[in-house]
Short mmCIF file of C-alpha atoms and ligand atoms in Angstrom, two decimals:
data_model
loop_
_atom_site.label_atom_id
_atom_site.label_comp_id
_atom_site.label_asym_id
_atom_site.label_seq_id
_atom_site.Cartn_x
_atom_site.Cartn_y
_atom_site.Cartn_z
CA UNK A 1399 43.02 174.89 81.37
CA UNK A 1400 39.93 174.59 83.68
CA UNK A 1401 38.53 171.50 85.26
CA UNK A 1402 35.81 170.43 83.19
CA UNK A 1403 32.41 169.78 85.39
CA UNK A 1404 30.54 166.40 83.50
CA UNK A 1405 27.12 166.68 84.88
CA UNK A 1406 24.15 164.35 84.78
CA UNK A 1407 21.20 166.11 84.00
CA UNK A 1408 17.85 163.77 85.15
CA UNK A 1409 17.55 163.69 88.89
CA UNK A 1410 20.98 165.59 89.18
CA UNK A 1411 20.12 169.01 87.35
CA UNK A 1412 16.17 168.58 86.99
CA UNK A 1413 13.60 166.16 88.58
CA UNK A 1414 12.47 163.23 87.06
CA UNK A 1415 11.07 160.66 89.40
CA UNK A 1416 7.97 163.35 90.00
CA UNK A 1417 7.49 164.80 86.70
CA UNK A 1418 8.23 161.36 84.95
CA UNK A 1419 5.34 160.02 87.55
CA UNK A 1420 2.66 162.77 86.34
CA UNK A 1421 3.15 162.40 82.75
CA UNK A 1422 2.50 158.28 83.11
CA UNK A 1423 -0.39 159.17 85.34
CA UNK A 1424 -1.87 161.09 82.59
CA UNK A 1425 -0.94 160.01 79.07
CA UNK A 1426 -0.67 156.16 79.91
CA UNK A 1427 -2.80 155.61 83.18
CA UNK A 1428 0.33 154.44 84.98
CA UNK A 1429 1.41 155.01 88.21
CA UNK A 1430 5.41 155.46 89.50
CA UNK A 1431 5.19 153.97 92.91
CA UNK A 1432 8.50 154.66 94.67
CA UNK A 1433 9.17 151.62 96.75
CA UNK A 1434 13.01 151.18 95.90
CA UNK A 1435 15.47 153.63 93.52
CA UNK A 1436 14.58 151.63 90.18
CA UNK A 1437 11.98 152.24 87.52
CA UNK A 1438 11.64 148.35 86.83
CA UNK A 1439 8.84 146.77 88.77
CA UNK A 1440 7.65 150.32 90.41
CA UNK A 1441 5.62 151.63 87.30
CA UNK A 1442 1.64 150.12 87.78
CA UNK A 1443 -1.13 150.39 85.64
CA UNK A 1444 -3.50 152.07 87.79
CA UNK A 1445 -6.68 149.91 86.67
CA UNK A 1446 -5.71 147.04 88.60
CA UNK A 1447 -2.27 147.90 90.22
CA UNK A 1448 -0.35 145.06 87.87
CA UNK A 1449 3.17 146.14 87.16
CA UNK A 1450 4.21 147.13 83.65
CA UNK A 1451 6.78 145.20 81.76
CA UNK A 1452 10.27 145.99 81.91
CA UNK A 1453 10.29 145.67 78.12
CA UNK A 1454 8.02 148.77 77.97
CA UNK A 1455 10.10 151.08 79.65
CA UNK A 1456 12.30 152.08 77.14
CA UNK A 1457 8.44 153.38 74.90
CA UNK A 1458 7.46 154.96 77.83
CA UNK A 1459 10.98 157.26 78.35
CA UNK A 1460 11.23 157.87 74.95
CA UNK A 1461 7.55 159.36 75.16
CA UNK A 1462 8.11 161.11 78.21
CA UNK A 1463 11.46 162.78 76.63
CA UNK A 1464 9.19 163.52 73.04
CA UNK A 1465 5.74 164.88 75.27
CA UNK A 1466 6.68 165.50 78.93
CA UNK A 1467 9.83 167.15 79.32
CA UNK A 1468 7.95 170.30 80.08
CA UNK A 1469 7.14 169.20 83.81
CA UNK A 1470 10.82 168.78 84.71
CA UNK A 1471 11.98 171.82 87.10
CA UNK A 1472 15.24 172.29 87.98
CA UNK A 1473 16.80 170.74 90.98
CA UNK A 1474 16.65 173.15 94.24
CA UNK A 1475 19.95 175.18 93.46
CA UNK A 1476 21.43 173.80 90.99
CA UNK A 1477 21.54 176.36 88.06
CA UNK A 1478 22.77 179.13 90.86
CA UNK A 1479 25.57 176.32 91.81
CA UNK A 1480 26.46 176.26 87.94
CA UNK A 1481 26.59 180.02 87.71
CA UNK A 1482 29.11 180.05 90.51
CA UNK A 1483 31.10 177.27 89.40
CA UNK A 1484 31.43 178.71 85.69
CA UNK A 1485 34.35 180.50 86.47
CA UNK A 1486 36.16 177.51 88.15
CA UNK A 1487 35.22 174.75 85.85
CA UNK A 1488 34.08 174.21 81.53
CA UNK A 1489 30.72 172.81 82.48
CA UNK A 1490 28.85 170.11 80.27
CA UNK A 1491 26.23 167.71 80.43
CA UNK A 1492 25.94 164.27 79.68
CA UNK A 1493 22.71 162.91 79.85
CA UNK A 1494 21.33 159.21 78.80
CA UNK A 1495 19.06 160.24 76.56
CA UNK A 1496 18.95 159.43 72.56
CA UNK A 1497 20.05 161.71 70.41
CA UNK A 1498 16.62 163.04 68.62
CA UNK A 1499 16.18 164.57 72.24
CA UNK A 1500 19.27 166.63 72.36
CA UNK A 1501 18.11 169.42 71.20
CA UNK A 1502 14.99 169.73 73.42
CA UNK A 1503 17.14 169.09 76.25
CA UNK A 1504 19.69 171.83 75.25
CA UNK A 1505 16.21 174.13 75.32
CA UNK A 1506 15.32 172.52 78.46
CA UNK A 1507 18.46 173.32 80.84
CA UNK A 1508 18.98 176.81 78.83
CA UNK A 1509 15.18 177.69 79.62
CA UNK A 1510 16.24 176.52 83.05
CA UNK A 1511 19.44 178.98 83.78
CA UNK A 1512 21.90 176.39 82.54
CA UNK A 1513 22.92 176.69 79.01
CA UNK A 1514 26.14 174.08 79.32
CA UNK A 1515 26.75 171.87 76.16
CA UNK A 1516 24.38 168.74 76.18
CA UNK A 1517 25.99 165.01 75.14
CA UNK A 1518 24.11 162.50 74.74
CA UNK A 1519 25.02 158.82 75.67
CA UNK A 1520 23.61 155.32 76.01
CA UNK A 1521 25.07 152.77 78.55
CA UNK A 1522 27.84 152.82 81.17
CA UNK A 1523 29.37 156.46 80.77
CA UNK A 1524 32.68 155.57 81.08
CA UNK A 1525 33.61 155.33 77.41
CA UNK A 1526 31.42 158.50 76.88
CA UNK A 1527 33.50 160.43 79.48
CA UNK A 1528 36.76 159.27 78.03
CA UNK A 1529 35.61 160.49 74.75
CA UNK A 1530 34.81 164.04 76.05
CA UNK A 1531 38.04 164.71 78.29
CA UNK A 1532 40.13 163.78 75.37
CA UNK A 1533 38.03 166.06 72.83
CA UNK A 1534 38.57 168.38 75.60
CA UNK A 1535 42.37 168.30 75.91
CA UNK A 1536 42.28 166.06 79.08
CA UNK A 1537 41.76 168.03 81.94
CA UNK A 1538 41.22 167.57 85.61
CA UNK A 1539 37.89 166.46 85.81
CA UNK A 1540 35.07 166.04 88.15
CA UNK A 1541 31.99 163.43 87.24
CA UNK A 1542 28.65 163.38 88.59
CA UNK A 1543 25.19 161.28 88.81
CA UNK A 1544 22.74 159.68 90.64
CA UNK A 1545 23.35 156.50 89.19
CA UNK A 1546 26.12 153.88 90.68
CA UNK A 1547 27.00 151.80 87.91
CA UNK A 1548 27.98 154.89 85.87
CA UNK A 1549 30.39 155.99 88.91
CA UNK A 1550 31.68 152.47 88.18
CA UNK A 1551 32.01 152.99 84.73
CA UNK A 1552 34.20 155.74 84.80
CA UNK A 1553 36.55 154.82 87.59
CA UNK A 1554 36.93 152.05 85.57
CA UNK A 1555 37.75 154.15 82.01
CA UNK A 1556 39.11 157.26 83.52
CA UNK A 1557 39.89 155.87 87.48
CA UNK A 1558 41.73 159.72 88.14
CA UNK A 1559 38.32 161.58 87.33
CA UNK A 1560 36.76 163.03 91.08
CA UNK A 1561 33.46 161.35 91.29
CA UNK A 1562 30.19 162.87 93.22
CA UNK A 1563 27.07 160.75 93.80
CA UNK A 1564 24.22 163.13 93.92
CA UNK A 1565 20.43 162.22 93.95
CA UNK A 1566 18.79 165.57 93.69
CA UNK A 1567 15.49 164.05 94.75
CA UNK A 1568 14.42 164.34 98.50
CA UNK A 1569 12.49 160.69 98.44
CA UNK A 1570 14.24 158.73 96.41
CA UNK A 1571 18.19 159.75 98.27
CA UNK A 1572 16.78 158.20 100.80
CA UNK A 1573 16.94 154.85 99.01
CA UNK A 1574 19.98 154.54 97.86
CA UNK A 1575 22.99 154.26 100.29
CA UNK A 1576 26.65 156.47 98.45
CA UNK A 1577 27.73 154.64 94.90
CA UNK A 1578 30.55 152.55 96.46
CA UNK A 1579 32.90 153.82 93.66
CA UNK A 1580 32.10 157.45 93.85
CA UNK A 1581 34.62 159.60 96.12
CA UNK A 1582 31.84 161.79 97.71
CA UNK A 1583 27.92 161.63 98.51
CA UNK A 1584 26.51 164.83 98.27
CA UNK A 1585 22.82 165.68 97.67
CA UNK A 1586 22.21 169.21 97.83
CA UNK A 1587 23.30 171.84 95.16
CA UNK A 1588 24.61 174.65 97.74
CA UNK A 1589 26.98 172.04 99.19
CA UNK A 1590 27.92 170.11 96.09
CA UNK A 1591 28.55 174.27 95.54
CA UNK A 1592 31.25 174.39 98.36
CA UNK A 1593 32.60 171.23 97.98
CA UNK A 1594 33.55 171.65 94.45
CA UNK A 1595 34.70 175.81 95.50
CA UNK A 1596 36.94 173.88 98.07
CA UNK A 1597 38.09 171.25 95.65
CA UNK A 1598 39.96 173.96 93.61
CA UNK A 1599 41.16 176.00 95.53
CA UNK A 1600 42.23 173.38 98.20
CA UNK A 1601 43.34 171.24 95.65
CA UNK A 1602 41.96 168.26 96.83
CA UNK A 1603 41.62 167.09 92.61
CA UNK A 1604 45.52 167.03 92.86
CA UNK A 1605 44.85 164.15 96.07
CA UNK A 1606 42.89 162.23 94.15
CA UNK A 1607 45.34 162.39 91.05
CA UNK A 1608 44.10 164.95 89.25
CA UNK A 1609 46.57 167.78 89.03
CA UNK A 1610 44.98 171.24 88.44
CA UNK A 1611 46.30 173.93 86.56
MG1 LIG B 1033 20.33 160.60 86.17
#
């Protein structure tokens, strides 16, 4: 059995802070001003600079993932990374998106150079990652995302799972210090490459209690 790879897909596989910033620039007339690593109080209606409501973010996603999706390019690496690692680990992505968007997503990474099963979640991931390892046969396993509070998540559902905070994104890594429950901060593909070559064959998953077969 191979250690399965659970990968992220917005700001871990593609961009999204840019292209999510272009497509509110030009369907809504909003600005993404990147002042801190959250969407909430940095999207601005560029007429007179007043910040959009919190409660309209979850409209404005769901447009973006219907209309925009287009503009997303993959992250510097990453589907080369993937091609390397196929061999070593049963890839799959789990992305917080709802599940209409699956299937353009699937089309997305695929058109991309990374044609890995897509799941789609909402909230923590925890529960969602449990679900998958066990559909999966419970293998070694090695989590990533940009996002803390789903590192949290699953050390607190699966704790033995190898967790790897990456924020693709040159700008926005720079705001956000490592996910205090993730086990490594790595933000490039070709060394998130290495790292996971090294955690194989070095058997460093068997440190953190994840024995590899
Ligand atoms: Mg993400």
């Amino acid at each position: 059995m191979k250690p399965l790879l659970i990968s992220d897909c917005d700001e871990v596989l593609v961009s999204f802070a840019a292209p999510f910033g272009a497509h509110l620039e030009e369907a809504h007339n909003m600005r993404l001003r990147l002042d801190s690593f959250a969407l909430s109080g940095n999207v601005r209606h560029m007429a007179d600079d007043s910040p959009v409501a919190d409660d309209a973010m979850p409209d404005l996603l769901m447009d973006f993932f219907r209309t925009g999706m287009h503009r997303q390019t993959a992250a510097p690496g990453a589907a080369e990374a993937l091609a390397a690692l196929d061999t070593l680990y049963d890839i799959v992505i789990l992305t917080n998106i709802e599940d209409e968007h699956r299937e353009r997503r699937k089309s997305q990474v695929r058109a991309l150079g990374m044609d890995y099963e897509v799941y789609c979640n909402r909230g923590p991931k925890g529960p969602a990652l449990k679900r998958i390892l066990e559909a999966h046969g419970s293998p070694p396993a090695v989590f990533m995302d940009d996002l803390p509070p789903h590192h949290q998540s699953v050390k607190t559902e699966v704790p033995h799972v190898h967790c790897i905070h990456m924020v693709a994104d040159a700008q926005l890594r720079q705001m956000i210090p490592p996910a205090a429950h993730a086990d490594a901060r790595i933000d490039d593909w070709p060394d998130a490459r290495v790292y996971l070559e090294r955690l194989i064959n070095e058997e460093n998953l068997a440190r953190t209690g994840v024995r590899v077969r």
